[in-house]
Each structure stands twice: as structure tokens, then as C-alpha cells.
Amino acid sequence: MAQQASAGRRYLRAFVSGFFVAVPVTVTVLDRFAYVARVEGASMQPFLNPEGGSECDVVLLNRWSVRNYQVQRGDIVSVMSPRNPQQKIIKRVIGLEGDFIRTLGYKNRYVRIPDGHFWIEGDHHGHSLDSNSFGPVRPSSQTPLQHLPLFQNIKISLTLRLSLHQK
Amino acid sequence: MFRRVLGKTLGFVGYTVQYGCIAHCAFEYIGEFVVCSGPSMEPTIVNHDIVFSERMSRHLCKIEKGDIVIAKSPFDPNMNICKRVIGLEGDKVCTSAPSDVFKSHTYVPKGHVWLEGDNLRNSTDSRSYGPIPYALIRGRVCLKSSMAILSTIQRCESVGSSKQVCLIDQSLDNILSSSPFCCVVMSLDVIATTTLETALASA
């Protein structure tokens, strides 16, 4: 009887100590290093979700590479929507600060991107809520800023797409 | 011998990683201490005050009008600013200076907030750079420590075009200044409120 109680207590202690190791480490890794997310919607077709509808791409987001908020033109980034702080949107960086760009449907036809901002657009023009609607975004508004280097993106999404087809 | 040293080193590294991760979770999801510098929130928060900002209300989207928040600076993502929320999305805010004859108003767009410092004469805030997205907010200031007293920051309502600033009772400071880090009871009501006059000296 006493042995069962001590065994139970040992299991409980092992569980608690494991819990306090596993959960913080997992949360830290997901916050600081890498994050897996599913892409919904058609705003990045044909690159992401080319079929649309039933099968959604899964992407790997690299958080470590954007810890200093440095992005390049052509990167695909995931930002918090300025319209809805609980929604994350995935778009491509078109222009950095100081660039002159021509917009599609924005209030000004030509825009010089202000300092400290950049311009994001979805690949599928017309079906995308991006800077053409809400203007240039600040790097700090992507809190946390998530970055998909293109090769990682392709790797993950292709792998998962293939496995789904084989079934 | 070598194996023992290696084992001890690995154990030490493991403990460091574990406690580092626990610290990250605490700072990210519970709260953190912030040292404020600058005169833009006087007299509520003065230069070199230490404040405690809690993160849960930002993650649960419960920031309300009148809260003091820590947000990422819209100019430099590595800097933070400490201001008061004057308007949430959809609110009408006054953008003209008190000395203007014709008042101008704007509506805060969806997903944005309007921030202003308490020291209106000496504060760069939404009056210069416009409303900022809600996603830039990091946390809500709830405790402040200055000199030897830890006091709670009260939310205050703005009335019309004049602003009211909540002051922690000055007499309590005298009583409690002898005991360091004394926590003022949460039920401390707004003891003294005063309208922010333009006579506040700019630092």
C-alpha cells in the first residue's frame, strides 16, 4: 500500500518535472525559431494553395532570420493584419523603404514607401487583402514577424502535397 | 574524468536552456519590468521609473481606453514607447491642439489605436504619426515603482476635450516612504484627479 503511494508520487513528480521542461522549451522554440502554419485562401496563388479549396498548404515559418526585422524584396512574410490584430496574413514583400512603386487600386497611383515601412502584395492580384488596401506596413507591426525563405517554403509544402496525393 | 566533466557541462547547459525557456515564457505571456525614460508621460510616469507591464490583456485583446500601454515604436522596431490609449477603433479623437480655434477630429480606423502621452506639450505620439495598429502594442502597464513605493496605475476616463490625469495620493507617499517596495492595496481609488493644465513645464 505504501509502495503504491510512493510509486504514484514518483510518477506524479516525473510528470510534473517533464511538463515543466517540455512546455516552456516547446513554446520558446515556436516563438523564437520556427513555426508551422497552414495557409488558407487564394491570395498567394499560384505559389501557395494552387488547387485551392480542399487542400491547404502547410508552411514552415522561420522566425530566427527576422529577429532583426531585416527582409529582402521577394520574401514571403507572414504579418499581423493591420485591420484585424488577431489575423495573420501571408504576402510577398514587393518594396522596401525608399522605393517608388506603382500600386493596384490604392488611393495614390504611385507611392514612395516611407522610411521604416515596406509594401506587401499577394501574388493573386485582385483577390488579396494587402498593402493596396491598407497602405505600407511597418516592420514592427509584424509582431512577431515571420519569414518564409523561399526554399523552406517549397520544401515543406511540396512534401505534404505529395503525401496527400499518394493516399 | 573527462566523461564526468562532460556530463556536468551537459547538465549545466540543460538547466540553463530550461530556465531560459521558462523565463522567455514568463516575459512573453505574463509580464515584464520596463524602465521608462523621457518626459512624455509626466506626471504619471517620470523619467527612470520602473513599471511592470502585463501581457495577458494584450493577448486576450482586452486593452481598453485609458490604459497605459507599452508599444513598439512605429519608427524603430527595436524601441518601445509608453503612452496612454485615448481611442480604440471607431472612436472619434480630437487632433487639433487646444490652442486652435477650429477643432478637427478623425475616426480611428479598424484595428488601430490612438495613443497620447500625458505630458501633451512634450510628447511625440499619435498626434504626429497617426493611429498605430493594435498589433504593435506589447503590454499594459499595471504597476509602477518610483523611489520606494510600488503603486498601481489607475485607468482614467477622458472627459470631453480636457484630459484628466490620475495621481496617486501624495500623502500616502510620505507614510509609506519609510518601507521600501511597499505595495499599495489594489482597492486604492482615484484619490486626486486634476485637469492637465497647459502650465505643465516642458522638460
Short mmCIF file of C-alpha atoms in Angstrom, two decimals:
data_model
loop_
_atom_site.label_atom_id
_atom_site.label_comp_id
_atom_site.label_asym_id
_atom_site.label_seq_id
_atom_site.Cartn_x
_atom_site.Cartn_y
_atom_site.Cartn_z
CA MET A 1 0.00 0.00 0.00
CA ALA A 2 2.76 2.38 0.96
CA GLN A 3 4.71 1.22 -2.06
CA GLN A 4 1.81 2.05 -4.36
CA ALA A 5 1.51 5.51 -2.84
CA SER A 6 5.21 6.19 -3.25
CA ALA A 7 5.14 4.88 -6.82
CA GLY A 8 2.21 7.16 -7.59
CA ARG A 9 4.03 10.10 -6.09
CA ARG A 10 7.12 9.26 -8.11
CA TYR A 11 5.09 9.17 -11.32
CA LEU A 12 3.49 12.47 -10.41
CA ARG A 13 6.85 14.08 -9.75
CA ALA A 14 8.23 12.73 -13.02
CA PHE A 15 5.22 14.03 -14.89
CA VAL A 16 5.43 17.49 -13.35
CA SER A 17 9.15 17.82 -13.93
CA GLY A 18 8.75 16.64 -17.51
CA PHE A 19 5.88 19.02 -18.04
CA PHE A 20 7.88 21.99 -16.82
CA VAL A 21 10.70 21.10 -19.16
CA ALA A 22 8.73 20.23 -22.26
CA VAL A 23 6.17 23.02 -22.33
CA PRO A 24 8.46 26.06 -21.92
CA VAL A 25 11.01 24.66 -24.35
CA THR A 26 8.34 23.95 -26.96
CA VAL A 27 6.75 27.36 -26.53
CA THR A 28 10.13 29.09 -26.78
CA VAL A 29 11.08 27.18 -29.91
CA LEU A 30 7.73 28.00 -31.53
CA ASP A 31 8.08 31.67 -30.59
CA ARG A 32 11.70 32.23 -31.46
CA PHE A 33 12.87 29.71 -34.02
CA ALA A 34 10.32 28.03 -36.21
CA TYR A 35 6.60 27.73 -36.54
CA VAL A 36 4.36 25.62 -38.73
CA ALA A 37 1.21 27.15 -40.12
CA ARG A 38 -1.47 26.30 -42.60
CA VAL A 39 -2.18 28.68 -45.44
CA GLU A 40 -5.79 29.36 -46.26
CA GLY A 41 -7.20 31.45 -49.02
CA ALA A 42 -6.27 32.18 -52.59
CA SER A 43 -4.33 35.41 -52.25
CA MET A 44 -0.95 33.83 -52.94
CA GLN A 45 -1.90 31.66 -55.91
CA PRO A 46 -0.30 30.07 -57.84
CA PHE A 47 2.58 29.83 -55.42
CA LEU A 48 0.63 28.77 -52.35
CA ASN A 49 -2.61 26.79 -52.49
CA PRO A 50 -2.59 26.34 -56.25
CA GLU A 51 -5.56 24.00 -56.20
CA GLY A 52 -7.45 25.98 -53.67
CA GLY A 53 -10.42 24.66 -51.80
CA SER A 54 -9.77 21.25 -50.32
CA GLU A 55 -6.01 21.02 -49.86
CA CYS A 56 -4.25 23.74 -47.93
CA ASP A 57 -0.51 24.14 -48.00
CA VAL A 58 1.45 23.86 -44.81
CA VAL A 59 4.44 26.12 -44.50
CA LEU A 60 7.40 26.42 -42.20
CA LEU A 61 7.96 29.89 -40.88
CA ASN A 62 11.47 30.86 -39.92
CA ARG A 63 11.37 33.31 -37.03
CA TRP A 64 15.05 33.36 -36.25
CA SER A 65 16.01 35.03 -39.51
CA VAL A 66 13.78 38.02 -38.84
CA ARG A 67 14.76 38.72 -35.27
CA ASN A 68 16.32 41.99 -36.51
CA TYR A 69 13.41 42.79 -38.80
CA GLN A 70 15.52 42.53 -41.96
CA VAL A 71 13.64 41.41 -45.03
CA GLN A 72 14.50 41.40 -48.72
CA ARG A 73 12.38 42.12 -51.74
CA GLY A 74 10.65 38.98 -52.90
CA ASP A 75 10.49 37.33 -49.50
CA ILE A 76 7.21 35.87 -48.39
CA VAL A 77 6.33 37.06 -44.94
CA SER A 78 3.55 36.49 -42.51
CA VAL A 79 2.32 39.61 -40.77
CA MET A 80 -0.41 40.53 -38.34
CA SER A 81 -3.15 42.20 -40.29
CA PRO A 82 -3.40 45.93 -39.54
CA ARG A 83 -7.15 45.58 -39.93
CA ASN A 84 -7.62 42.67 -37.56
CA PRO A 85 -4.96 42.12 -34.90
CA GLN A 86 -5.92 38.51 -34.40
CA GLN A 87 -5.45 37.50 -38.02
CA LYS A 88 -2.18 36.71 -39.73
CA ILE A 89 -1.81 37.23 -43.43
CA ILE A 90 0.87 35.80 -45.72
CA LYS A 91 2.09 38.05 -48.52
CA ARG A 92 5.18 38.84 -50.54
CA VAL A 93 7.41 41.84 -49.91
CA ILE A 94 7.37 43.98 -53.04
CA GLY A 95 9.22 47.08 -51.98
CA LEU A 96 11.35 48.36 -49.12
CA GLU A 97 11.67 51.84 -47.69
CA GLY A 98 12.52 54.50 -50.22
CA ASP A 99 11.26 52.56 -53.23
CA PHE A 100 8.86 54.01 -55.75
CA ILE A 101 6.17 51.55 -56.68
CA ARG A 102 3.08 51.54 -58.81
CA THR A 103 0.04 50.40 -56.93
CA LEU A 104 -3.03 48.44 -57.94
CA GLY A 105 -6.12 50.01 -56.58
CA TYR A 106 -4.56 52.15 -53.86
CA LYS A 107 -5.64 55.75 -53.39
CA ASN A 108 -2.41 57.04 -54.98
CA ARG A 109 -1.21 55.60 -58.24
CA TYR A 110 2.48 55.93 -57.41
CA VAL A 111 3.76 55.68 -53.88
CA ARG A 112 7.12 56.31 -52.33
CA ILE A 113 7.40 53.91 -49.43
CA PRO A 114 8.16 55.91 -46.28
CA ASP A 115 11.15 55.20 -44.10
CA GLY A 116 10.72 52.26 -41.85
CA HIS A 117 7.87 50.75 -43.88
CA PHE A 118 7.51 48.24 -46.67
CA TRP A 119 4.95 47.15 -49.19
CA ILE A 120 3.44 43.71 -49.32
CA GLU A 121 1.24 42.22 -52.00
CA GLY A 122 -0.33 38.88 -52.68
CA ASP A 123 0.60 37.05 -55.87
CA HIS A 124 -3.02 36.73 -56.87
CA HIS A 125 -3.84 40.36 -57.60
CA GLY A 126 -7.41 41.31 -57.04
CA HIS A 127 -8.06 38.51 -54.55
CA SER A 128 -5.73 39.74 -51.90
CA LEU A 129 -6.01 41.98 -48.86
CA ASP A 130 -2.62 43.63 -48.90
CA SER A 131 -0.87 46.98 -49.00
CA ASN A 132 -3.08 48.02 -51.88
CA SER A 133 -5.86 48.19 -49.30
CA PHE A 134 -4.19 49.36 -46.13
CA GLY A 135 -1.01 51.01 -47.35
CA PRO A 136 2.62 50.46 -46.36
CA VAL A 137 3.19 48.35 -43.28
CA ARG A 138 5.73 48.85 -40.56
CA PRO A 139 8.14 46.04 -39.73
CA SER A 140 7.25 46.42 -36.09
CA SER A 141 3.62 45.71 -36.84
CA GLN A 142 4.60 42.21 -37.64
CA THR A 143 4.89 41.21 -34.08
CA PRO A 144 6.01 38.51 -34.33
CA LEU A 145 7.42 38.87 -37.81
CA GLN A 146 7.59 35.55 -39.50
CA HIS A 147 9.60 34.95 -42.55
CA LEU A 148 9.44 32.19 -45.10
CA PRO A 149 12.64 31.86 -47.01
CA LEU A 150 11.50 30.50 -50.31
CA PHE A 151 13.41 27.26 -50.19
CA GLN A 152 11.99 26.23 -46.89
CA ASN A 153 8.55 27.04 -48.06
CA ILE A 154 8.83 24.91 -51.14
CA LYS A 155 10.31 22.03 -49.26
CA ILE A 156 7.56 21.71 -46.74
CA SER A 157 4.63 22.36 -48.97
CA LEU A 158 5.84 20.02 -51.70
CA THR A 159 6.42 17.21 -49.25
CA LEU A 160 2.98 17.46 -47.83
CA ARG A 161 1.31 17.84 -51.15
CA LEU A 162 2.98 14.68 -52.44
CA SER A 163 1.94 12.64 -49.44
CA LEU A 164 -1.63 13.72 -49.80
CA HIS A 165 -1.73 12.68 -53.44
CA GLN A 166 -0.33 9.24 -52.73
CA LYS A 167 -3.20 8.40 -50.48
CA MET B 1 37.33 12.01 -15.58
CA PHE B 2 36.60 13.58 -18.94
CA ARG B 3 33.23 11.90 -19.06
CA ARG B 4 32.32 13.32 -15.67
CA VAL B 5 33.22 16.86 -16.75
CA LEU B 6 31.26 16.41 -19.95
CA GLY B 7 28.27 15.11 -18.02
CA LYS B 8 28.35 18.04 -15.65
CA THR B 9 28.67 20.52 -18.50
CA LEU B 10 25.76 18.99 -20.36
CA GLY B 11 23.70 19.06 -17.20
CA PHE B 12 24.54 22.71 -16.68
CA VAL B 13 23.65 23.55 -20.28
CA GLY B 14 20.40 21.65 -19.94
CA TYR B 15 19.43 23.58 -16.83
CA THR B 16 20.33 26.88 -18.50
CA VAL B 17 18.19 26.08 -21.52
CA GLN B 18 15.31 25.03 -19.34
CA TYR B 19 15.37 28.12 -17.14
CA GLY B 20 15.92 30.34 -20.15
CA CYS B 21 12.82 28.92 -21.77
CA ILE B 22 10.80 29.35 -18.58
CA ALA B 23 11.99 32.96 -18.38
CA HIS B 24 11.01 33.53 -22.00
CA CYS B 25 7.53 32.16 -21.36
CA ALA B 26 7.15 34.33 -18.27
CA PHE B 27 8.25 37.50 -20.06
CA GLU B 28 6.19 36.76 -23.13
CA TYR B 29 2.92 35.66 -21.58
CA ILE B 30 2.82 37.01 -18.04
CA GLY B 31 4.64 40.31 -17.79
CA GLU B 32 7.93 42.12 -17.71
CA PHE B 33 9.62 45.03 -15.99
CA VAL B 34 10.31 48.06 -18.13
CA VAL B 35 12.40 51.11 -17.35
CA CYS B 36 10.78 54.23 -18.74
CA SER B 37 12.79 57.21 -19.84
CA GLY B 38 11.61 60.53 -21.13
CA PRO B 39 9.17 63.17 -20.01
CA SER B 40 6.21 62.34 -22.22
CA MET B 41 4.14 60.62 -19.53
CA GLU B 42 4.66 63.04 -16.67
CA PRO B 43 3.35 63.31 -14.04
CA THR B 44 2.07 59.74 -14.11
CA ILE B 45 5.36 58.14 -15.06
CA VAL B 46 8.52 60.16 -14.68
CA ASN B 47 11.96 59.59 -16.05
CA HIS B 48 13.71 56.42 -14.85
CA ASP B 49 10.60 54.85 -13.40
CA ILE B 50 10.34 51.09 -13.38
CA VAL B 51 6.96 49.79 -14.46
CA PHE B 52 5.55 46.32 -14.71
CA SER B 53 3.62 45.63 -17.88
CA GLU B 54 1.43 42.58 -18.10
CA ARG B 55 0.97 40.75 -21.37
CA MET B 56 -2.22 38.79 -20.87
CA SER B 57 -4.58 41.63 -21.68
CA ARG B 58 -2.83 42.18 -24.97
CA HIS B 59 -3.03 38.53 -25.98
CA LEU B 60 -6.68 38.42 -24.99
CA CYS B 61 -7.33 41.76 -26.76
CA LYS B 62 -8.62 43.41 -23.62
CA ILE B 63 -6.79 46.74 -23.88
CA GLU B 64 -9.27 49.49 -23.12
CA LYS B 65 -9.45 53.23 -23.42
CA GLY B 66 -7.45 54.97 -20.72
CA ASP B 67 -4.88 52.20 -20.27
CA ILE B 68 -1.21 52.98 -20.32
CA VAL B 69 0.44 50.62 -22.76
CA ILE B 70 3.92 49.73 -23.88
CA ALA B 71 4.07 49.52 -27.66
CA LYS B 72 6.71 49.04 -30.31
CA SER B 73 7.85 52.32 -31.76
CA PRO B 74 6.42 52.89 -35.25
CA PHE B 75 9.77 54.33 -36.34
CA ASP B 76 12.18 51.78 -34.98
CA PRO B 77 11.01 48.24 -34.27
CA ASN B 78 13.70 47.76 -31.65
CA MET B 79 12.49 50.66 -29.50
CA ASN B 80 9.43 50.77 -27.30
CA ILE B 81 7.16 53.64 -26.38
CA CYS B 82 4.96 54.11 -23.34
CA LYS B 83 1.75 56.05 -23.93
CA ARG B 84 -1.89 56.14 -22.92
CA VAL B 85 -4.67 54.78 -25.13
CA ILE B 86 -7.01 57.63 -25.93
CA GLY B 87 -9.16 55.97 -28.57
CA LEU B 88 -9.87 52.48 -29.83
CA GLU B 89 -11.05 51.56 -33.30
CA GLY B 90 -14.09 53.50 -34.37
CA ASP B 91 -13.65 56.25 -31.77
CA LYS B 92 -13.62 59.92 -32.63
CA VAL B 93 -10.49 61.70 -31.46
CA CYS B 94 -9.55 65.33 -31.48
CA THR B 95 -6.41 66.01 -33.47
CA SER B 96 -6.13 69.75 -33.12
CA ALA B 97 -4.09 71.48 -30.43
CA PRO B 98 -6.02 73.08 -27.56
CA SER B 99 -4.94 76.48 -28.77
CA ASP B 100 -6.53 76.09 -32.21
CA VAL B 101 -9.74 77.90 -32.92
CA PHE B 102 -11.18 75.27 -35.24
CA LYS B 103 -11.18 71.77 -33.80
CA SER B 104 -10.51 68.87 -36.13
CA HIS B 105 -11.49 65.29 -35.47
CA THR B 106 -10.67 61.95 -37.01
CA TYR B 107 -12.01 58.48 -36.56
CA VAL B 108 -9.63 55.77 -35.51
CA PRO B 109 -9.59 53.12 -38.26
CA LYS B 110 -10.31 49.45 -37.71
CA GLY B 111 -7.58 47.53 -35.95
CA HIS B 112 -5.78 50.69 -34.78
CA VAL B 113 -5.46 52.67 -31.57
CA TRP B 114 -4.75 56.30 -30.81
CA LEU B 115 -2.02 56.94 -28.30
CA GLU B 116 -1.16 60.13 -26.49
CA GLY B 117 1.27 60.91 -23.72
CA ASP B 118 0.06 62.56 -20.55
CA ASN B 119 2.53 65.41 -20.98
CA LEU B 120 0.88 66.83 -24.05
CA ARG B 121 3.38 69.58 -24.62
CA ASN B 122 6.34 67.26 -24.73
CA SER B 123 5.16 64.06 -26.30
CA THR B 124 5.53 62.59 -29.79
CA ASP B 125 2.51 60.42 -30.19
CA SER B 126 -0.42 59.73 -32.48
CA ARG B 127 -0.90 63.44 -32.98
CA SER B 128 2.24 63.39 -35.12
CA TYR B 129 2.36 59.89 -36.61
CA GLY B 130 -1.28 58.93 -36.64
CA PRO B 131 -3.02 55.89 -35.20
CA ILE B 132 -0.90 52.79 -34.81
CA PRO B 133 -2.01 49.19 -35.43
CA TYR B 134 -3.20 47.27 -32.41
CA ALA B 135 -0.59 44.59 -33.16
CA LEU B 136 2.19 46.98 -32.14
CA ILE B 137 1.03 47.00 -28.53
CA ARG B 138 3.15 44.82 -26.30
CA GLY B 139 1.55 45.07 -22.90
CA ARG B 140 -0.45 47.11 -20.42
CA VAL B 141 1.25 48.92 -17.57
CA CYS B 142 -0.28 47.98 -14.27
CA LEU B 143 2.32 48.67 -11.59
CA LYS B 144 4.80 51.47 -11.18
CA SER B 145 7.72 51.75 -8.84
CA SER B 146 9.34 55.07 -8.15
CA MET B 147 11.69 55.78 -5.30
CA ALA B 148 10.40 53.45 -2.61
CA ILE B 149 6.76 52.94 -3.33
CA LEU B 150 5.08 50.49 -5.65
CA SER B 151 1.78 51.93 -6.77
CA THR B 152 -0.94 50.84 -9.09
CA ILE B 153 -1.73 52.68 -12.25
CA GLN B 154 -5.39 53.52 -12.46
CA ARG B 155 -7.24 53.67 -15.67
CA CYS B 156 -8.75 57.06 -16.20
CA GLU B 157 -11.51 58.32 -18.39
CA SER B 158 -11.15 61.33 -20.57
CA VAL B 159 -13.93 63.82 -20.35
CA GLY B 160 -14.71 65.82 -23.45
CA SER B 161 -11.73 67.65 -24.77
CA SER B 162 -9.91 68.11 -21.49
CA LYS B 163 -7.90 65.31 -20.06
CA GLN B 164 -7.93 64.10 -16.51
CA VAL B 165 -4.85 62.61 -15.02
CA CYS B 166 -4.96 60.26 -12.09
CA LEU B 167 -2.49 60.99 -9.36
CA ILE B 168 -1.64 58.59 -6.65
CA ASP B 169 -2.25 60.29 -3.35
CA GLN B 170 0.83 62.25 -2.38
CA SER B 171 0.22 61.89 1.34
CA LEU B 172 0.48 58.13 1.12
CA ASP B 173 3.98 58.56 -0.25
CA ASN B 174 5.05 60.20 2.99
CA ILE B 175 3.61 57.44 5.14
CA LEU B 176 4.96 54.57 3.18
CA SER B 177 8.26 56.01 2.04
CA SER B 178 10.00 54.53 5.04
CA SER B 179 9.30 50.95 3.96
CA PRO B 180 10.77 50.15 0.57
CA PHE B 181 8.76 48.28 -2.08
CA CYS B 182 5.55 48.56 -0.18
CA CYS B 183 2.65 47.50 -2.35
CA VAL B 184 -0.33 49.81 -2.26
CA VAL B 185 -3.58 47.94 -1.91
CA MET B 186 -5.39 47.34 -5.18
CA SER B 187 -8.50 48.99 -3.86
CA LEU B 188 -6.85 52.36 -3.92
CA ASP B 189 -9.38 54.59 -5.62
CA VAL B 190 -8.55 57.53 -7.70
CA ILE B 191 -7.76 59.89 -4.87
CA ALA B 192 -7.00 63.05 -6.67
CA THR B 193 -7.69 63.94 -10.22
CA THR B 194 -6.66 67.10 -11.81
CA THR B 195 -7.15 68.54 -15.21
CA LEU B 196 -3.99 68.78 -17.21
CA GLU B 197 -3.22 72.43 -17.50
CA THR B 198 -1.00 73.86 -20.13
CA ALA B 199 1.11 75.18 -17.29
CA LEU B 200 2.97 71.88 -17.15
CA ALA B 201 6.56 72.80 -17.73
CA SER B 202 8.21 71.08 -20.62
CA ALA B 203 11.37 69.31 -19.56
#
